[in-house]
Amino acid sequence: MPKPSDHTILIATSVHIWNDPRVFFKEARTLAARYQVEYMAVAQDRSFTRDGIAITGLEFPRNARTRLKNQVKILCRGMRNYRVIHIHDPELLWVGLVWALLGKPVVYDMHEDVMAVLGRKGPLARCLGRGLRRLERAGTHLFAAFIIAEDSYRNCFPPTRSLVAIHNYVCVDPRPVVDRAARSPVTLLYVGKCSVIRGTKDVVEAVRRVREAGTDLRLILIGSSRDPAFVDQLEDWNRTHAWLTWTGWLSLEEMVPWIRRASLGVAPLHHVPNYEHSLPTKIFDYMNWGLPYLYSDLEINRRFFSESTGGVEFPAGDVAA
């Protein structure tokens, strides 16, 4: 690979798949319209070019060893001469701080409030979350820019000029993906990362109960999970329940045939501090695709949505509702 020039930007993520909607489609492709962009992301350890962007593939972060290996690869690449280095993961904070102390212009992109998420996972996780928060706060002073995906994340830090909000809004398409014809059987669609606190297990249990009551309800789950135990659970559901389909992670183009089979979407997030004030982008997706939707009673959902907007609320975590 030729040496980068002063006109080259490096974008790096050690855990996101290369065609992540925010990182690749919204940010990398936008920057590529004006700059030369090199991009490091998870891509089965292979390298290729897409839309004029040179992509260096990293291994899937299946364990601590591969995660550290990816981080070290990114650290070494960033030692080259780049105009800006844009990183995306909490585990790359230490890498970014090393670069910043060496005088390199670093931009950090905070996708979610990791401390709020880890705060529910026990004392060790809470300790890790507090450590990450300290690194984030150091980054707000040392990085060239500190991007936040939600305005509510400003409350996590003292006021500083480096904080910039870039919201993770959907790309609006005036043509709905689905038509308004009734579907039989009724099919519920869940799109997003799969986990307990995101309500994936609740949805599966709720559909099972509805079916036991005599209604032929189907479920499509689109999304991945970083928890190996939960991946095993998803694979077991997919194998044992004929009414459930789990596709794993899909690009938007790959989602379209599945979206067209759906009758309504569901956004079942639990009452977790990180979710209570974060924009419900999945609901915006369902609206954009032309789907009615069910949503859990988070504070921000109640502010934005009601039955008059095409949605119906239910108590978060209540599978009987």
PDB file of C-alpha atoms in Angstrom:
ATOM      1  CA  MET A   1       0.000   0.000   0.000  1.00  0.00           C
ATOM      2  CA  PRO A   2       1.424   3.446  -0.914  1.00  0.00           C
ATOM      3  CA  LYS A   3       2.249   5.873   1.856  1.00  0.00           C
ATOM      4  CA  PRO A   4      -0.663   8.140   2.788  1.00  0.00           C
ATOM      5  CA  SER A   5      -0.503  11.826   1.895  1.00  0.00           C
ATOM      6  CA  ASP A   6      -1.553  14.891   3.869  1.00  0.00           C
ATOM      7  CA  HIS A   7      -4.852  14.590   1.999  1.00  0.00           C
ATOM      8  CA  THR A   8      -5.573  11.095   3.375  1.00  0.00           C
ATOM      9  CA  ILE A   9      -7.958  10.291   6.232  1.00  0.00           C
ATOM     10  CA  LEU A  10      -7.798   7.048   8.200  1.00  0.00           C
ATOM     11  CA  ILE A  11     -11.080   5.721   9.604  1.00  0.00           C
ATOM     12  CA  ALA A  12     -10.726   2.778  11.972  1.00  0.00           C
ATOM     13  CA  THR A  13     -12.991   0.468  13.949  1.00  0.00           C
ATOM     14  CA  SER A  14     -11.865  -2.732  15.619  1.00  0.00           C
ATOM     15  CA  VAL A  15     -15.351  -4.208  16.185  1.00  0.00           C
ATOM     16  CA  HIS A  16     -17.779  -2.834  13.561  1.00  0.00           C
ATOM     17  CA  ILE A  17     -18.279  -4.712  10.299  1.00  0.00           C
ATOM     18  CA  TRP A  18     -16.926  -2.810   7.298  1.00  0.00           C
ATOM     19  CA  ASN A  19     -20.328  -1.827   5.846  1.00  0.00           C
ATOM     20  CA  ASP A  20     -21.705  -0.412   9.091  1.00  0.00           C
ATOM     21  CA  PRO A  21     -24.366   2.170   8.122  1.00  0.00           C
ATOM     22  CA  ARG A  22     -22.981   5.033  10.234  1.00  0.00           C
ATOM     23  CA  VAL A  23     -19.271   4.395   9.769  1.00  0.00           C
ATOM     24  CA  PHE A  24     -19.086   3.402   6.091  1.00  0.00           C
ATOM     25  CA  PHE A  25     -22.181   4.704   4.328  1.00  0.00           C
ATOM     26  CA  LYS A  26     -22.694   7.973   6.208  1.00  0.00           C
ATOM     27  CA  GLU A  27     -19.158   8.977   7.154  1.00  0.00           C
ATOM     28  CA  ALA A  28     -16.541   7.206   5.024  1.00  0.00           C
ATOM     29  CA  ARG A  29     -18.379   7.704   1.727  1.00  0.00           C
ATOM     30  CA  THR A  30     -19.113  11.343   2.557  1.00  0.00           C
ATOM     31  CA  LEU A  31     -15.454  12.029   3.318  1.00  0.00           C
ATOM     32  CA  ALA A  32     -14.371  10.125   0.187  1.00  0.00           C
ATOM     33  CA  ALA A  33     -16.123  12.733  -1.956  1.00  0.00           C
ATOM     34  CA  ARG A  34     -13.365  15.195  -1.000  1.00  0.00           C
ATOM     35  CA  TYR A  35     -10.499  13.227   0.524  1.00  0.00           C
ATOM     36  CA  GLN A  36      -8.590  10.026  -0.015  1.00  0.00           C
ATOM     37  CA  VAL A  37      -9.930   7.613   2.609  1.00  0.00           C
ATOM     38  CA  GLU A  38      -8.340   4.507   4.076  1.00  0.00           C
ATOM     39  CA  TYR A  39     -10.643   2.399   6.210  1.00  0.00           C
ATOM     40  CA  MET A  40      -9.870  -0.381   8.704  1.00  0.00           C
ATOM     41  CA  ALA A  41     -12.826  -2.492   9.836  1.00  0.00           C
ATOM     42  CA  VAL A  42     -13.967  -6.069  10.406  1.00  0.00           C
ATOM     43  CA  ALA A  43     -14.032  -7.822   7.028  1.00  0.00           C
ATOM     44  CA  GLN A  44     -12.906 -11.437   7.479  1.00  0.00           C
ATOM     45  CA  ASP A  45      -9.253 -10.344   7.466  1.00  0.00           C
ATOM     46  CA  ARG A  46      -9.323  -9.456   3.740  1.00  0.00           C
ATOM     47  CA  SER A  47      -8.593  -6.192   1.954  1.00  0.00           C
ATOM     48  CA  PHE A  48     -10.450  -4.638  -0.987  1.00  0.00           C
ATOM     49  CA  THR A  49     -11.700  -1.355  -2.452  1.00  0.00           C
ATOM     50  CA  ARG A  50     -15.328  -0.212  -2.381  1.00  0.00           C
ATOM     51  CA  ASP A  51     -16.654   3.112  -3.688  1.00  0.00           C
ATOM     52  CA  GLY A  52     -13.090   4.366  -4.023  1.00  0.00           C
ATOM     53  CA  ILE A  53     -12.263   3.597  -0.380  1.00  0.00           C
ATOM     54  CA  ALA A  54      -9.297   1.324   0.382  1.00  0.00           C
ATOM     55  CA  ILE A  55     -10.531  -1.120   3.034  1.00  0.00           C
ATOM     56  CA  THR A  56      -8.178  -3.131   5.227  1.00  0.00           C
ATOM     57  CA  GLY A  57     -10.093  -6.043   6.684  1.00  0.00           C
ATOM     58  CA  LEU A  58      -9.655  -7.069  10.316  1.00  0.00           C
ATOM     59  CA  GLU A  59     -10.566 -10.334  12.019  1.00  0.00           C
ATOM     60  CA  PHE A  60     -13.960 -10.770  13.636  1.00  0.00           C
ATOM     61  CA  PRO A  61     -13.468  -9.840  17.339  1.00  0.00           C
ATOM     62  CA  ARG A  62     -14.458 -13.230  18.721  1.00  0.00           C
ATOM     63  CA  ASN A  63     -12.275 -13.038  21.826  1.00  0.00           C
ATOM     64  CA  ALA A  64      -9.867 -10.813  23.749  1.00  0.00           C
ATOM     65  CA  ARG A  65      -6.890 -11.965  21.661  1.00  0.00           C
ATOM     66  CA  THR A  66      -8.396 -10.978  18.312  1.00  0.00           C
ATOM     67  CA  ARG A  67      -9.685  -7.706  19.774  1.00  0.00           C
ATOM     68  CA  LEU A  68      -6.195  -6.787  20.988  1.00  0.00           C
ATOM     69  CA  LYS A  69      -4.687  -7.898  17.676  1.00  0.00           C
ATOM     70  CA  ASN A  70      -7.058  -5.577  15.802  1.00  0.00           C
ATOM     71  CA  GLN A  71      -6.230  -2.696  18.148  1.00  0.00           C
ATOM     72  CA  VAL A  72      -2.486  -3.146  17.650  1.00  0.00           C
ATOM     73  CA  LYS A  73      -2.897  -3.259  13.851  1.00  0.00           C
ATOM     74  CA  ILE A  74      -4.819   0.007  13.989  1.00  0.00           C
ATOM     75  CA  LEU A  75      -2.243   1.567  16.339  1.00  0.00           C
ATOM     76  CA  CYS A  76       0.591   0.709  13.943  1.00  0.00           C
ATOM     77  CA  ARG A  77      -1.279   1.998  10.874  1.00  0.00           C
ATOM     78  CA  GLY A  78      -2.016   5.288  12.604  1.00  0.00           C
ATOM     79  CA  MET A  79       1.686   5.953  13.070  1.00  0.00           C
ATOM     80  CA  ARG A  80       1.767   6.948   9.392  1.00  0.00           C
ATOM     81  CA  ASN A  81       1.184  10.487   8.190  1.00  0.00           C
ATOM     82  CA  TYR A  82      -2.588  11.118   8.006  1.00  0.00           C
ATOM     83  CA  ARG A  83      -4.483  14.382   7.823  1.00  0.00           C
ATOM     84  CA  VAL A  84      -6.975  13.051  10.392  1.00  0.00           C
ATOM     85  CA  ILE A  85      -7.500   9.705  12.146  1.00  0.00           C
ATOM     86  CA  HIS A  86     -11.145   8.936  12.956  1.00  0.00           C
ATOM     87  CA  ILE A  87     -11.801   6.104  15.451  1.00  0.00           C
ATOM     88  CA  HIS A  88     -15.082   4.566  16.585  1.00  0.00           C
ATOM     89  CA  ASP A  89     -14.803   2.161  19.524  1.00  0.00           C
ATOM     90  CA  PRO A  90     -14.327   2.562  23.300  1.00  0.00           C
ATOM     91  CA  GLU A  91     -11.559  -0.029  23.151  1.00  0.00           C
ATOM     92  CA  LEU A  92      -9.659   2.263  20.759  1.00  0.00           C
ATOM     93  CA  LEU A  93      -9.648   5.161  23.223  1.00  0.00           C
ATOM     94  CA  TRP A  94      -6.208   4.199  24.517  1.00  0.00           C
ATOM     95  CA  VAL A  95      -4.936   3.997  20.925  1.00  0.00           C
ATOM     96  CA  GLY A  96      -6.311   7.445  20.161  1.00  0.00           C
ATOM     97  CA  LEU A  97      -4.761   8.914  23.298  1.00  0.00           C
ATOM     98  CA  VAL A  98      -1.345   7.504  22.323  1.00  0.00           C
ATOM     99  CA  TRP A  99      -1.664   9.164  18.911  1.00  0.00           C
ATOM    100  CA  ALA A 100      -2.890  12.441  20.424  1.00  0.00           C
ATOM    101  CA  LEU A 101       0.072  12.567  22.823  1.00  0.00           C
ATOM    102  CA  LEU A 102       2.321  12.135  19.772  1.00  0.00           C
ATOM    103  CA  GLY A 103       0.681  15.174  18.188  1.00  0.00           C
ATOM    104  CA  LYS A 104      -1.582  13.385  15.708  1.00  0.00           C
ATOM    105  CA  PRO A 105      -5.054  14.839  14.932  1.00  0.00           C
ATOM    106  CA  VAL A 106      -7.573  12.319  16.299  1.00  0.00           C
ATOM    107  CA  VAL A 107     -11.371  12.335  16.033  1.00  0.00           C
ATOM    108  CA  TYR A 108     -13.327   9.994  18.312  1.00  0.00           C
ATOM    109  CA  ASP A 109     -16.916   8.927  17.564  1.00  0.00           C
ATOM    110  CA  MET A 110     -19.013   8.022  20.636  1.00  0.00           C
ATOM    111  CA  HIS A 111     -21.878   5.816  19.396  1.00  0.00           C
ATOM    112  CA  GLU A 112     -23.405   5.059  22.803  1.00  0.00           C
ATOM    113  CA  ASP A 113     -22.995   5.723  26.506  1.00  0.00           C
ATOM    114  CA  VAL A 114     -20.953   2.639  27.339  1.00  0.00           C
ATOM    115  CA  MET A 115     -20.714   3.519  31.036  1.00  0.00           C
ATOM    116  CA  ALA A 116     -24.514   3.493  31.282  1.00  0.00           C
ATOM    117  CA  VAL A 117     -24.672   0.090  29.559  1.00  0.00           C
ATOM    118  CA  LEU A 118     -21.925  -1.482  31.695  1.00  0.00           C
ATOM    119  CA  GLY A 119     -23.483  -0.093  34.864  1.00  0.00           C
ATOM    120  CA  ARG A 120     -26.109  -2.860  34.732  1.00  0.00           C
ATOM    121  CA  LYS A 121     -23.642  -5.728  34.359  1.00  0.00           C
ATOM    122  CA  GLY A 122     -22.129  -6.044  37.831  1.00  0.00           C
ATOM    123  CA  PRO A 123     -19.328  -4.464  39.894  1.00  0.00           C
ATOM    124  CA  LEU A 124     -16.470  -5.418  37.550  1.00  0.00           C
ATOM    125  CA  ALA A 125     -18.286  -4.030  34.504  1.00  0.00           C
ATOM    126  CA  ARG A 126     -19.149  -0.834  36.398  1.00  0.00           C
ATOM    127  CA  CYS A 127     -15.469  -0.420  37.288  1.00  0.00           C
ATOM    128  CA  LEU A 128     -14.549  -0.864  33.618  1.00  0.00           C
ATOM    129  CA  GLY A 129     -17.203   1.671  32.662  1.00  0.00           C
ATOM    130  CA  ARG A 130     -15.782   4.260  35.050  1.00  0.00           C
ATOM    131  CA  GLY A 131     -12.317   3.676  33.594  1.00  0.00           C
ATOM    132  CA  LEU A 132     -13.620   4.182  30.061  1.00  0.00           C
ATOM    133  CA  ARG A 133     -15.370   7.381  31.145  1.00  0.00           C
ATOM    134  CA  ARG A 134     -12.035   8.746  32.398  1.00  0.00           C
ATOM    135  CA  LEU A 135     -10.456   7.942  29.026  1.00  0.00           C
ATOM    136  CA  GLU A 136     -13.379   9.605  27.233  1.00  0.00           C
ATOM    137  CA  ARG A 137     -13.009  12.748  29.342  1.00  0.00           C
ATOM    138  CA  ALA A 138      -9.286  12.823  28.589  1.00  0.00           C
ATOM    139  CA  GLY A 139     -10.204  12.506  24.925  1.00  0.00           C
ATOM    140  CA  THR A 140     -12.488  15.536  25.044  1.00  0.00           C
ATOM    141  CA  HIS A 141      -9.394  17.577  25.947  1.00  0.00           C
ATOM    142  CA  LEU A 142      -6.749  15.858  23.795  1.00  0.00           C
ATOM    143  CA  PHE A 143      -8.602  14.896  20.612  1.00  0.00           C
ATOM    144  CA  ALA A 144      -9.110  17.316  17.728  1.00  0.00           C
ATOM    145  CA  ALA A 145     -12.834  16.530  17.899  1.00  0.00           C
ATOM    146  CA  PHE A 146     -15.064  14.320  20.027  1.00  0.00           C
ATOM    147  CA  ILE A 147     -18.212  13.332  18.124  1.00  0.00           C
ATOM    148  CA  ILE A 148     -21.358  12.272  19.981  1.00  0.00           C
ATOM    149  CA  ALA A 149     -24.324  10.531  18.337  1.00  0.00           C
ATOM    150  CA  GLU A 150     -26.841  11.940  20.852  1.00  0.00           C
ATOM    151  CA  ASP A 151     -27.258  15.407  22.356  1.00  0.00           C
ATOM    152  CA  SER A 152     -27.948  13.726  25.708  1.00  0.00           C
ATOM    153  CA  TYR A 153     -24.318  12.528  25.800  1.00  0.00           C
ATOM    154  CA  ARG A 154     -23.235  16.134  26.426  1.00  0.00           C
ATOM    155  CA  ASN A 155     -24.322  15.572  30.025  1.00  0.00           C
ATOM    156  CA  CYS A 156     -21.510  13.023  30.421  1.00  0.00           C
ATOM    157  CA  PHE A 157     -18.766  15.634  30.041  1.00  0.00           C
ATOM    158  CA  PRO A 158     -17.819  19.144  31.132  1.00  0.00           C
ATOM    159  CA  PRO A 159     -18.454  21.756  28.409  1.00  0.00           C
ATOM    160  CA  THR A 160     -15.674  21.724  25.815  1.00  0.00           C
ATOM    161  CA  ARG A 161     -15.222  23.016  22.283  1.00  0.00           C
ATOM    162  CA  SER A 162     -14.242  19.556  21.018  1.00  0.00           C
ATOM    163  CA  LEU A 163     -17.762  18.079  21.474  1.00  0.00           C
ATOM    164  CA  VAL A 164     -19.661  17.872  18.183  1.00  0.00           C
ATOM    165  CA  ALA A 165     -23.039  16.158  17.723  1.00  0.00           C
ATOM    166  CA  ILE A 166     -23.589  14.160  14.520  1.00  0.00           C
ATOM    167  CA  HIS A 167     -26.968  12.485  14.891  1.00  0.00           C
ATOM    168  CA  ASN A 168     -27.543   8.983  13.600  1.00  0.00           C
ATOM    169  CA  TYR A 169     -30.698   9.789  11.634  1.00  0.00           C
ATOM    170  CA  VAL A 170     -32.040   7.454   8.972  1.00  0.00           C
ATOM    171  CA  CYS A 171     -31.699   8.205   5.262  1.00  0.00           C
ATOM    172  CA  VAL A 172     -35.279   9.071   4.328  1.00  0.00           C
ATOM    173  CA  ASP A 173     -36.689   7.392   1.213  1.00  0.00           C
ATOM    174  CA  PRO A 174     -40.053   8.781   0.008  1.00  0.00           C
ATOM    175  CA  ARG A 175     -40.954   5.345  -1.369  1.00  0.00           C
ATOM    176  CA  PRO A 176     -41.900   2.884   1.409  1.00  0.00           C
ATOM    177  CA  VAL A 177     -40.153  -0.490   1.248  1.00  0.00           C
ATOM    178  CA  VAL A 178     -43.450  -2.272   2.005  1.00  0.00           C
ATOM    179  CA  ASP A 179     -46.914  -1.719   0.555  1.00  0.00           C
ATOM    180  CA  ARG A 180     -50.052  -1.384   2.640  1.00  0.00           C
ATOM    181  CA  ALA A 181     -51.592  -4.718   1.685  1.00  0.00           C
ATOM    182  CA  ALA A 182     -52.501  -6.983   4.624  1.00  0.00           C
ATOM    183  CA  ARG A 183     -50.103  -9.881   5.164  1.00  0.00           C
ATOM    184  CA  SER A 184     -51.005 -13.380   6.192  1.00  0.00           C
ATOM    185  CA  PRO A 185     -49.718 -14.698   8.455  1.00  0.00           C
ATOM    186  CA  VAL A 186     -48.925 -11.594  10.487  1.00  0.00           C
ATOM    187  CA  THR A 187     -45.143 -11.245  10.755  1.00  0.00           C
ATOM    188  CA  LEU A 188     -43.307  -9.222  13.399  1.00  0.00           C
ATOM    189  CA  LEU A 189     -39.928  -7.711  12.467  1.00  0.00           C
ATOM    190  CA  TYR A 190     -37.074  -6.956  14.885  1.00  0.00           C
ATOM    191  CA  VAL A 191     -34.025  -5.128  13.499  1.00  0.00           C
ATOM    192  CA  GLY A 192     -30.948  -4.268  15.562  1.00  0.00           C
ATOM    193  CA  LYS A 193     -28.325  -5.784  17.821  1.00  0.00           C
ATOM    194  CA  CYS A 194     -29.685  -8.831  19.628  1.00  0.00           C
ATOM    195  CA  SER A 195     -29.411  -8.965  23.420  1.00  0.00           C
ATOM    196  CA  VAL A 196     -31.471  -9.333  26.580  1.00  0.00           C
ATOM    197  CA  ILE A 197     -31.491  -5.609  27.458  1.00  0.00           C
ATOM    198  CA  ARG A 198     -32.520  -4.753  23.904  1.00  0.00           C
ATOM    199  CA  GLY A 199     -35.590  -6.931  24.420  1.00  0.00           C
ATOM    200  CA  THR A 200     -34.852  -9.651  21.862  1.00  0.00           C
ATOM    201  CA  LYS A 201     -35.647 -12.471  24.291  1.00  0.00           C
ATOM    202  CA  ASP A 202     -38.878 -10.710  25.335  1.00  0.00           C
ATOM    203  CA  VAL A 203     -40.075 -10.591  21.726  1.00  0.00           C
ATOM    204  CA  VAL A 204     -39.410 -14.294  21.173  1.00  0.00           C
ATOM    205  CA  GLU A 205     -41.267 -15.223  24.369  1.00  0.00           C
ATOM    206  CA  ALA A 206     -44.186 -12.901  23.551  1.00  0.00           C
ATOM    207  CA  VAL A 207     -44.601 -14.406  20.076  1.00  0.00           C
ATOM    208  CA  ARG A 208     -44.457 -17.912  21.560  1.00  0.00           C
ATOM    209  CA  ARG A 209     -47.281 -17.044  23.972  1.00  0.00           C
ATOM    210  CA  VAL A 210     -49.405 -15.501  21.233  1.00  0.00           C
ATOM    211  CA  ARG A 211     -48.996 -18.637  19.142  1.00  0.00           C
ATOM    212  CA  GLU A 212     -49.951 -20.841  22.101  1.00  0.00           C
ATOM    213  CA  ALA A 213     -53.151 -18.783  22.353  1.00  0.00           C
ATOM    214  CA  GLY A 214     -54.027 -19.807  18.787  1.00  0.00           C
ATOM    215  CA  THR A 215     -52.783 -16.931  16.595  1.00  0.00           C
ATOM    216  CA  ASP A 216     -50.408 -17.706  13.726  1.00  0.00           C
ATOM    217  CA  LEU A 217     -47.815 -14.993  14.392  1.00  0.00           C
ATOM    218  CA  ARG A 218     -44.338 -15.174  12.833  1.00  0.00           C
ATOM    219  CA  LEU A 219     -41.096 -13.431  13.813  1.00  0.00           C
ATOM    220  CA  ILE A 220     -38.091 -12.246  11.815  1.00  0.00           C
ATOM    221  CA  LEU A 221     -34.950 -11.251  13.753  1.00  0.00           C
ATOM    222  CA  ILE A 222     -32.340  -9.266  11.804  1.00  0.00           C
ATOM    223  CA  GLY A 223     -29.159  -8.454  13.679  1.00  0.00           C
ATOM    224  CA  SER A 224     -26.023  -9.800  15.300  1.00  0.00           C
ATOM    225  CA  SER A 225     -24.924 -10.273  18.906  1.00  0.00           C
ATOM    226  CA  ARG A 226     -21.527  -9.768  20.526  1.00  0.00           C
ATOM    227  CA  ASP A 227     -22.401 -12.208  23.319  1.00  0.00           C
ATOM    228  CA  PRO A 228     -21.361 -15.768  22.295  1.00  0.00           C
ATOM    229  CA  ALA A 229     -23.897 -17.277  24.723  1.00  0.00           C
ATOM    230  CA  PHE A 230     -26.693 -15.223  23.178  1.00  0.00           C
ATOM    231  CA  VAL A 231     -25.571 -16.229  19.682  1.00  0.00           C
ATOM    232  CA  ASP A 232     -25.989 -19.854  20.800  1.00  0.00           C
ATOM    233  CA  GLN A 233     -29.481 -18.963  22.038  1.00  0.00           C
ATOM    234  CA  LEU A 234     -30.371 -17.334  18.704  1.00  0.00           C
ATOM    235  CA  GLU A 235     -29.115 -20.358  16.788  1.00  0.00           C
ATOM    236  CA  ASP A 236     -31.157 -22.654  19.042  1.00  0.00           C
ATOM    237  CA  TRP A 237     -34.332 -20.609  18.484  1.00  0.00           C
ATOM    238  CA  ASN A 238     -33.698 -20.563  14.745  1.00  0.00           C
ATOM    239  CA  ARG A 239     -33.290 -24.343  14.736  1.00  0.00           C
ATOM    240  CA  THR A 240     -36.210 -25.297  16.984  1.00  0.00           C
ATOM    241  CA  HIS A 241     -38.935 -22.736  16.147  1.00  0.00           C
ATOM    242  CA  ALA A 242     -40.360 -23.020  12.631  1.00  0.00           C
ATOM    243  CA  TRP A 243     -42.142 -19.675  13.101  1.00  0.00           C
ATOM    244  CA  LEU A 244     -38.897 -17.788  13.822  1.00  0.00           C
ATOM    245  CA  THR A 245     -36.216 -16.724  11.350  1.00  0.00           C
ATOM    246  CA  TRP A 246     -32.919 -15.260  12.513  1.00  0.00           C
ATOM    247  CA  THR A 247     -30.855 -13.892   9.624  1.00  0.00           C
ATOM    248  CA  GLY A 248     -27.858 -12.529  11.510  1.00  0.00           C
ATOM    249  CA  TRP A 249     -26.419  -9.177  10.440  1.00  0.00           C
ATOM    250  CA  LEU A 250     -27.550  -7.925   7.019  1.00  0.00           C
ATOM    251  CA  SER A 251     -26.834  -4.821   4.979  1.00  0.00           C
ATOM    252  CA  LEU A 252     -29.823  -2.626   4.129  1.00  0.00           C
ATOM    253  CA  GLU A 253     -29.915  -4.032   0.606  1.00  0.00           C
ATOM    254  CA  GLU A 254     -30.003  -7.579   1.991  1.00  0.00           C
ATOM    255  CA  MET A 255     -32.745  -6.635   4.475  1.00  0.00           C
ATOM    256  CA  VAL A 256     -35.234  -5.475   1.849  1.00  0.00           C
ATOM    257  CA  PRO A 257     -36.770  -8.899   0.959  1.00  0.00           C
ATOM    258  CA  TRP A 258     -37.265  -9.623   4.674  1.00  0.00           C
ATOM    259  CA  ILE A 259     -38.734  -6.190   5.372  1.00  0.00           C
ATOM    260  CA  ARG A 260     -41.262  -6.760   2.589  1.00  0.00           C
ATOM    261  CA  ARG A 261     -42.486  -9.895   4.375  1.00  0.00           C
ATOM    262  CA  ALA A 262     -43.157  -7.995   7.608  1.00  0.00           C
ATOM    263  CA  SER A 263     -46.494  -6.712   8.917  1.00  0.00           C
ATOM    264  CA  LEU A 264     -45.130  -4.519  11.713  1.00  0.00           C
ATOM    265  CA  GLY A 265     -41.879  -3.706  13.499  1.00  0.00           C
ATOM    266  CA  VAL A 266     -40.985  -3.851  17.176  1.00  0.00           C
ATOM    267  CA  ALA A 267     -38.572  -1.763  19.284  1.00  0.00           C
ATOM    268  CA  PRO A 268     -38.517  -3.492  22.720  1.00  0.00           C
ATOM    269  CA  LEU A 269     -35.603  -1.774  24.498  1.00  0.00           C
ATOM    270  CA  HIS A 270     -35.458  -2.101  28.295  1.00  0.00           C
ATOM    271  CA  HIS A 271     -35.275   0.749  30.803  1.00  0.00           C
ATOM    272  CA  VAL A 272     -31.508   1.246  30.604  1.00  0.00           C
ATOM    273  CA  PRO A 273     -30.013   4.736  31.116  1.00  0.00           C
ATOM    274  CA  ASN A 274     -28.291   4.635  27.714  1.00  0.00           C
ATOM    275  CA  TYR A 275     -31.615   3.961  25.966  1.00  0.00           C
ATOM    276  CA  GLU A 276     -33.912   6.264  27.969  1.00  0.00           C
ATOM    277  CA  HIS A 277     -32.635   9.408  26.251  1.00  0.00           C
ATOM    278  CA  SER A 278     -31.213   8.056  22.970  1.00  0.00           C
ATOM    279  CA  LEU A 279     -32.978   8.717  19.692  1.00  0.00           C
ATOM    280  CA  PRO A 280     -35.021   5.617  18.745  1.00  0.00           C
ATOM    281  CA  THR A 281     -33.546   5.258  15.270  1.00  0.00           C
ATOM    282  CA  LYS A 282     -35.040   1.795  14.704  1.00  0.00           C
ATOM    283  CA  ILE A 283     -38.534   3.257  15.029  1.00  0.00           C
ATOM    284  CA  PHE A 284     -37.572   5.888  12.471  1.00  0.00           C
ATOM    285  CA  ASP A 285     -36.459   3.021  10.214  1.00  0.00           C
ATOM    286  CA  TYR A 286     -39.815   1.253  10.566  1.00  0.00           C
ATOM    287  CA  MET A 287     -41.636   4.494   9.742  1.00  0.00           C
ATOM    288  CA  ASN A 288     -39.341   5.065   6.762  1.00  0.00           C
ATOM    289  CA  TRP A 289     -40.084   1.563   5.475  1.00  0.00           C
ATOM    290  CA  GLY A 290     -43.843   2.054   5.798  1.00  0.00           C
ATOM    291  CA  LEU A 291     -44.364  -0.302   8.760  1.00  0.00           C
ATOM    292  CA  PRO A 292     -46.573   0.261  11.827  1.00  0.00           C
ATOM    293  CA  TYR A 293     -44.672  -0.527  15.006  1.00  0.00           C
ATOM    294  CA  LEU A 294     -44.740  -1.542  18.665  1.00  0.00           C
ATOM    295  CA  TYR A 295     -42.419   0.219  21.093  1.00  0.00           C
ATOM    296  CA  SER A 296     -41.482  -0.040  24.772  1.00  0.00           C
ATOM    297  CA  ASP A 297     -42.453   2.777  27.125  1.00  0.00           C
ATOM    298  CA  LEU A 298     -39.105   4.542  27.358  1.00  0.00           C
ATOM    299  CA  GLU A 299     -39.215   8.221  28.235  1.00  0.00           C
ATOM    300  CA  ILE A 300     -37.922   9.371  24.848  1.00  0.00           C
ATOM    301  CA  ASN A 301     -40.356   7.096  22.974  1.00  0.00           C
ATOM    302  CA  ARG A 302     -43.267   8.648  24.856  1.00  0.00           C
ATOM    303  CA  ARG A 303     -42.033  12.095  23.854  1.00  0.00           C
ATOM    304  CA  PHE A 304     -41.867  11.277  20.150  1.00  0.00           C
ATOM    305  CA  PHE A 305     -44.529   8.669  19.458  1.00  0.00           C
ATOM    306  CA  SER A 306     -48.163   7.725  20.035  1.00  0.00           C
ATOM    307  CA  GLU A 307     -50.906   5.764  18.283  1.00  0.00           C
ATOM    308  CA  SER A 308     -51.463   8.799  16.041  1.00  0.00           C
ATOM    309  CA  THR A 309     -47.926   8.341  14.654  1.00  0.00           C
ATOM    310  CA  GLY A 310     -48.468   4.697  13.715  1.00  0.00           C
ATOM    311  CA  GLY A 311     -47.208   3.024  16.879  1.00  0.00           C
ATOM    312  CA  VAL A 312     -48.522   1.242  19.964  1.00  0.00           C
ATOM    313  CA  GLU A 313     -46.750   1.364  23.339  1.00  0.00           C
ATOM    314  CA  PHE A 314     -46.178  -1.547  25.735  1.00  0.00           C
ATOM    315  CA  PRO A 315     -44.403  -1.836  29.118  1.00  0.00           C
ATOM    316  CA  ALA A 316     -40.707  -2.578  28.621  1.00  0.00           C
ATOM    317  CA  GLY A 317     -39.808  -6.160  29.546  1.00  0.00           C
ATOM    318  CA  ASP A 318     -43.456  -7.233  29.996  1.00  0.00           C
ATOM    319  CA  VAL A 319     -43.926 -10.214  27.670  1.00  0.00           C
ATOM    320  CA  ALA A 320     -47.543 -10.638  28.777  1.00  0.00           C
ATOM    321  CA  ALA A 321     -48.488  -7.172  27.515  1.00  0.00           C
TER     322      ALA A 321
END
